[in-house]
C-alpha atoms as a printed R data frame, in Angstrom:
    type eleno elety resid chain resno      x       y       z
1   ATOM     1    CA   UNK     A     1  6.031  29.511  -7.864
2   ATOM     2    CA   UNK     A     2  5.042  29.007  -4.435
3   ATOM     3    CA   UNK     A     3  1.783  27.538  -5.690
4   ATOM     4    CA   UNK     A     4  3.334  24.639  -7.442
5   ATOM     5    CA   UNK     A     5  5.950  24.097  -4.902
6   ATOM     6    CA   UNK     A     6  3.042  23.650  -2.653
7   ATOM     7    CA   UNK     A     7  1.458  21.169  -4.943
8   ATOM     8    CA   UNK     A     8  4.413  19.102  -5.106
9   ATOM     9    CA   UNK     A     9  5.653  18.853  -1.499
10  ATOM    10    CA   UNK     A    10  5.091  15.990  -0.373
11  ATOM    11    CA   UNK     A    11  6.987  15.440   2.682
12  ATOM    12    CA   UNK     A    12  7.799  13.630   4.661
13  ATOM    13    CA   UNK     A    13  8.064  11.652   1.330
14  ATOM    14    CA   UNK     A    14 10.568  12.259  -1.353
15  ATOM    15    CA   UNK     A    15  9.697  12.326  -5.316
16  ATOM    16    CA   UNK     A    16 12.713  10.081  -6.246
17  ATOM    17    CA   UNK     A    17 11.768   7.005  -2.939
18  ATOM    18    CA   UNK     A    18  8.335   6.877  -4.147
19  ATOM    19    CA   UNK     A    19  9.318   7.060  -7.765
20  ATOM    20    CA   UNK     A    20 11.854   4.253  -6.417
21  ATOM    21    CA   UNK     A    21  8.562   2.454  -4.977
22  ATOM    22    CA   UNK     A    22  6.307   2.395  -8.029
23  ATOM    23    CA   UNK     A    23  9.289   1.345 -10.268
24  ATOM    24    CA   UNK     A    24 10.176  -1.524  -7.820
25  ATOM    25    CA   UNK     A    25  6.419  -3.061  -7.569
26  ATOM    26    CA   UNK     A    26  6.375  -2.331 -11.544
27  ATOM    27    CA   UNK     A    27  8.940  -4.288 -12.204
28  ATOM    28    CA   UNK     A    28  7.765  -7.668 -10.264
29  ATOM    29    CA   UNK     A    29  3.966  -6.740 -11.250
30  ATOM    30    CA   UNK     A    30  4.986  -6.591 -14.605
31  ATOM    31    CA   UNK     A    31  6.341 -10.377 -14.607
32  ATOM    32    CA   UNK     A    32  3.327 -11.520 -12.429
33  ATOM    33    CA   UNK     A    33  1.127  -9.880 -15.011
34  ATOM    34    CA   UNK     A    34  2.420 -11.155 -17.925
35  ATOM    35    CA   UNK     A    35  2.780 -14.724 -16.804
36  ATOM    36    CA   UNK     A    36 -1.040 -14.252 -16.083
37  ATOM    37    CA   UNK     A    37 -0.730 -14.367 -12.101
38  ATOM    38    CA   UNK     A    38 -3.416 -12.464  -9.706
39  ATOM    39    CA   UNK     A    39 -0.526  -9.832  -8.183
40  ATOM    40    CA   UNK     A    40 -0.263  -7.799 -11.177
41  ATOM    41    CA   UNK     A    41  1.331  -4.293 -11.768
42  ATOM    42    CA   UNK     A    42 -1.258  -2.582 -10.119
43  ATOM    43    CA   UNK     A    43 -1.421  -4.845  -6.997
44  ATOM    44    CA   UNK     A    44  2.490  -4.872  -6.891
45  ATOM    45    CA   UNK     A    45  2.757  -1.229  -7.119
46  ATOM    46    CA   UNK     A    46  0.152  -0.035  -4.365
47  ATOM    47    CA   UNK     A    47  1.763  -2.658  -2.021
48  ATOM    48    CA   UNK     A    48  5.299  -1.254  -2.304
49  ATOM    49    CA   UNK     A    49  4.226   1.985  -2.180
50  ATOM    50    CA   UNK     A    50  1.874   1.630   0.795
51  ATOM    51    CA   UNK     A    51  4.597  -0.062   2.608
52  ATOM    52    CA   UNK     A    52  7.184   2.498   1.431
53  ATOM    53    CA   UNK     A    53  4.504   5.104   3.298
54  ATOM    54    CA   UNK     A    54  4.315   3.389   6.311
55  ATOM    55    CA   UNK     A    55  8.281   2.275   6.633
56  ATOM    56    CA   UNK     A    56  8.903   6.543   6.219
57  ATOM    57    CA   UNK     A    57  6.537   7.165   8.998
58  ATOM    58    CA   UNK     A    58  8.731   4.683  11.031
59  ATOM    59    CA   UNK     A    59 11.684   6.086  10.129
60  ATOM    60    CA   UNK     A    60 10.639   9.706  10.646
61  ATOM    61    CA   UNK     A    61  9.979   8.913  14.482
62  ATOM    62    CA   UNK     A    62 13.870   8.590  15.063
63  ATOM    63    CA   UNK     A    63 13.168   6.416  18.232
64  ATOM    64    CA   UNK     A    64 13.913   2.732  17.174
65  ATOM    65    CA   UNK     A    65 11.500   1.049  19.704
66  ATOM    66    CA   UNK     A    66  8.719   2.765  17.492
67  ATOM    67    CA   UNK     A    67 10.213   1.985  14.095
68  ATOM    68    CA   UNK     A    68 10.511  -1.429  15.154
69  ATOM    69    CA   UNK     A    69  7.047  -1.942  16.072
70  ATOM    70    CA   UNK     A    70  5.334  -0.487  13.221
71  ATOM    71    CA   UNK     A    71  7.611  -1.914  10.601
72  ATOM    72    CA   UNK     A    72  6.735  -5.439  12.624
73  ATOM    73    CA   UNK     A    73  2.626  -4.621  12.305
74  ATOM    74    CA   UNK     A    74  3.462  -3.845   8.675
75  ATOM    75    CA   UNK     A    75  4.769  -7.400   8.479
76  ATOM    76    CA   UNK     A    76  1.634  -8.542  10.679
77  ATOM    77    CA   UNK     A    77 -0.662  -6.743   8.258
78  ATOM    78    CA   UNK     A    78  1.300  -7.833   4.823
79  ATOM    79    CA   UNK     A    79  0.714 -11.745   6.296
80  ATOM    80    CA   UNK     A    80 -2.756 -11.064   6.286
81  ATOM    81    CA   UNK     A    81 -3.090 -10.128   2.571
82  ATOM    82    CA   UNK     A    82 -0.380 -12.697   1.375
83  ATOM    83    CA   UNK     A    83 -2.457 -15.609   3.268
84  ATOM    84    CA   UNK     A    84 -5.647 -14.812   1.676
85  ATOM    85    CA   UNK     A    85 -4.080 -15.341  -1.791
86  ATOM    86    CA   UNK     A    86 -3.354 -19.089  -0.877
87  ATOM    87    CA   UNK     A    87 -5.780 -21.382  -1.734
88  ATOM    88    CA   UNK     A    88 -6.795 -25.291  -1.869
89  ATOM    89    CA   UNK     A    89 -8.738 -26.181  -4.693
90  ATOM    90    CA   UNK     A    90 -9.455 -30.067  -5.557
91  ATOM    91    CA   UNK     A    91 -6.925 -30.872  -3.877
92  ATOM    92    CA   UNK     A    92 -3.818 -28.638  -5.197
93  ATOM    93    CA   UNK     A    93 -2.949 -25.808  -3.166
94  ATOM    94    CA   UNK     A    94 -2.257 -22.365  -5.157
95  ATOM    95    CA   UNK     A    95 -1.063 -18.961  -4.812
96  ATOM    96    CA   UNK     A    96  2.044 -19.848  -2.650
97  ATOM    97    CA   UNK     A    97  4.453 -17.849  -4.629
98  ATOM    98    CA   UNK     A    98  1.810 -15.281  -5.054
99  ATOM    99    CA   UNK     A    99  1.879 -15.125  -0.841
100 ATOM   100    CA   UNK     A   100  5.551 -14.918  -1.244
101 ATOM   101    CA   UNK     A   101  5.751 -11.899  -3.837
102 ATOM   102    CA   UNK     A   102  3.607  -9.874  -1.390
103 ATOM   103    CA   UNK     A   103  6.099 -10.402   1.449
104 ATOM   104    CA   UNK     A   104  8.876  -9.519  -1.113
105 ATOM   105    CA   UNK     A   105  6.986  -6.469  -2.181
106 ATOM   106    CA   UNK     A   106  6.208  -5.191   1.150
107 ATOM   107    CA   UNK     A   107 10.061  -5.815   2.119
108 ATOM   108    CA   UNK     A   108 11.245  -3.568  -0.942
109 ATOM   109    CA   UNK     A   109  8.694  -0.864  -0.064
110 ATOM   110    CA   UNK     A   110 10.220  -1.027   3.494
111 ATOM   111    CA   UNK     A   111 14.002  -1.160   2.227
112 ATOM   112    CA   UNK     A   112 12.513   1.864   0.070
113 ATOM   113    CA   UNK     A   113 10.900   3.556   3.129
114 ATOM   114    CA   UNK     A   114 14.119   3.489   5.138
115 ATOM   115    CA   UNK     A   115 16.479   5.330   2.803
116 ATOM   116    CA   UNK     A   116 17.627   2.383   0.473
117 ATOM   117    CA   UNK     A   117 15.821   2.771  -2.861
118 ATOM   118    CA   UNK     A   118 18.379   1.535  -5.243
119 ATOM   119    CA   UNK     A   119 18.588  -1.563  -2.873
120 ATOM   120    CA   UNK     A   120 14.603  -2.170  -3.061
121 ATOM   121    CA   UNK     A   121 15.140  -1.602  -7.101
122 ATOM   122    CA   UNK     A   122 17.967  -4.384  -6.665
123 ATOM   123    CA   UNK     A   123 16.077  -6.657  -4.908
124 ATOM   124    CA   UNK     A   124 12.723  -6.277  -7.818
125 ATOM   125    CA   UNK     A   125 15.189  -7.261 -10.101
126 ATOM   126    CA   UNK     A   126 16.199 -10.352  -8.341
127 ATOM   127    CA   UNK     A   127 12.864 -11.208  -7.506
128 ATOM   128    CA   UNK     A   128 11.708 -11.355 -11.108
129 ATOM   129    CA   UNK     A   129 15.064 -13.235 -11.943
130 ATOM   130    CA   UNK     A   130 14.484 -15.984  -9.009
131 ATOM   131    CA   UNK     A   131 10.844 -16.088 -10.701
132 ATOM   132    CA   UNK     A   132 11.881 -16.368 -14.320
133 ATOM   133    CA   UNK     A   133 14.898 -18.160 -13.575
134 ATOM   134    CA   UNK     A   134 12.862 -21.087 -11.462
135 ATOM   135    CA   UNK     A   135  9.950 -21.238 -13.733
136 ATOM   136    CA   UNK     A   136 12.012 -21.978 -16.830
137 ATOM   137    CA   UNK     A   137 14.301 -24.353 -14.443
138 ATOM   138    CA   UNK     A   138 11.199 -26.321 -14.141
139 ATOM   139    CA   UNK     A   139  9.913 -26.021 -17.739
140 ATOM   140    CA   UNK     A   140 13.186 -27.380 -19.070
141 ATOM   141    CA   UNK     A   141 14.257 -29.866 -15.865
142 ATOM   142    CA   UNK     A   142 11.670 -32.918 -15.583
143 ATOM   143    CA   UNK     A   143 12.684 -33.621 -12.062
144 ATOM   144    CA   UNK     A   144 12.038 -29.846 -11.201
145 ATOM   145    CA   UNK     A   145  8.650 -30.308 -11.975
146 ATOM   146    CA   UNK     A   146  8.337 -33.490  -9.301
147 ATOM   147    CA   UNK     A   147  5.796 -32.565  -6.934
148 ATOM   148    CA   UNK     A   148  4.303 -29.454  -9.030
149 ATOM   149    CA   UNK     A   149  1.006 -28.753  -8.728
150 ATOM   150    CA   UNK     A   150  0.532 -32.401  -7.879
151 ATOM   151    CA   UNK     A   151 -2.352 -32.982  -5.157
152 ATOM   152    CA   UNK     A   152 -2.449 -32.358  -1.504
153 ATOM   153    CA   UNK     A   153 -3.675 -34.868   0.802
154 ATOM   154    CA   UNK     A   154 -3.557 -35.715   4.448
């Protein structure tokens, strides 16, 4: 018995926030996957739970000068990776709302990481409905669509 309990400790993480974590990035990878976008489920998922990891190692300092700071170089960091998924091709810029799923991602694995999992749950759901909900907006709407995809120039 004390082997497996062993095994299975994982703290300072808990079973049921990182179980919260992976379901969270699941649920907004799985969207981005199926409407064939480059953050899939496996992207979405490591991102949430990477930032659940380092929003619990915040939290576990208990001095809020130190949470602060390393929950702001996880937003530093997450910037990073969300700005090298935006690109300008012929003239049409892509991957914008790609950017903007990895800042919503990281922001549910830090919601996660603080002691709010059915919040960072919440907010994957409303993600995927803001992405369904616009994309079908636009699809039906013809003056949604104004400016779509249309090129850049100077």
């Amino acid at each position: 018995m004390d082997i497996l309990k062993a095994v299975f400790d994982i703290s300072p993480f808990c079973w049921t926030e990182l179980f919260s974590a992976m379901t969270a990035g699941a649920i907004v990878g799985l969207e981005r996957q199926i409407s064939g976008k480059p953050i899939g489920i496996r992207t979405s998922i490591l991102i949430c739970i990477s930032t659940y990891v380092f929003a619990t190692f915040a939290d576990f300092n208990h001095e809020p000068a130190i949470d602060l700071r390393l929950i702001g170089q996880i937003i530093t960091g997450i910037g990073f990776l969300g700005a090298g998924v935006i690109l300008a091709r012929d003239g049409i810029v892509i991957g914008v709302t790609s950017a903007a799923c990895i800042w919503i991602l990281a922001s549910i694995g830090i919601t996660i990481g603080i002691g709010h999992h059915a919040s960072g749950i919440k907010l994957s759901v409303l993600a995927v409905i803001i992405l369904r909900g616009v994309d079908t907006a636009e699809k039906r709407i013809k003056t949604l669509r104004k400016g779509l995809h249309e090129r850049y120039s100077k």
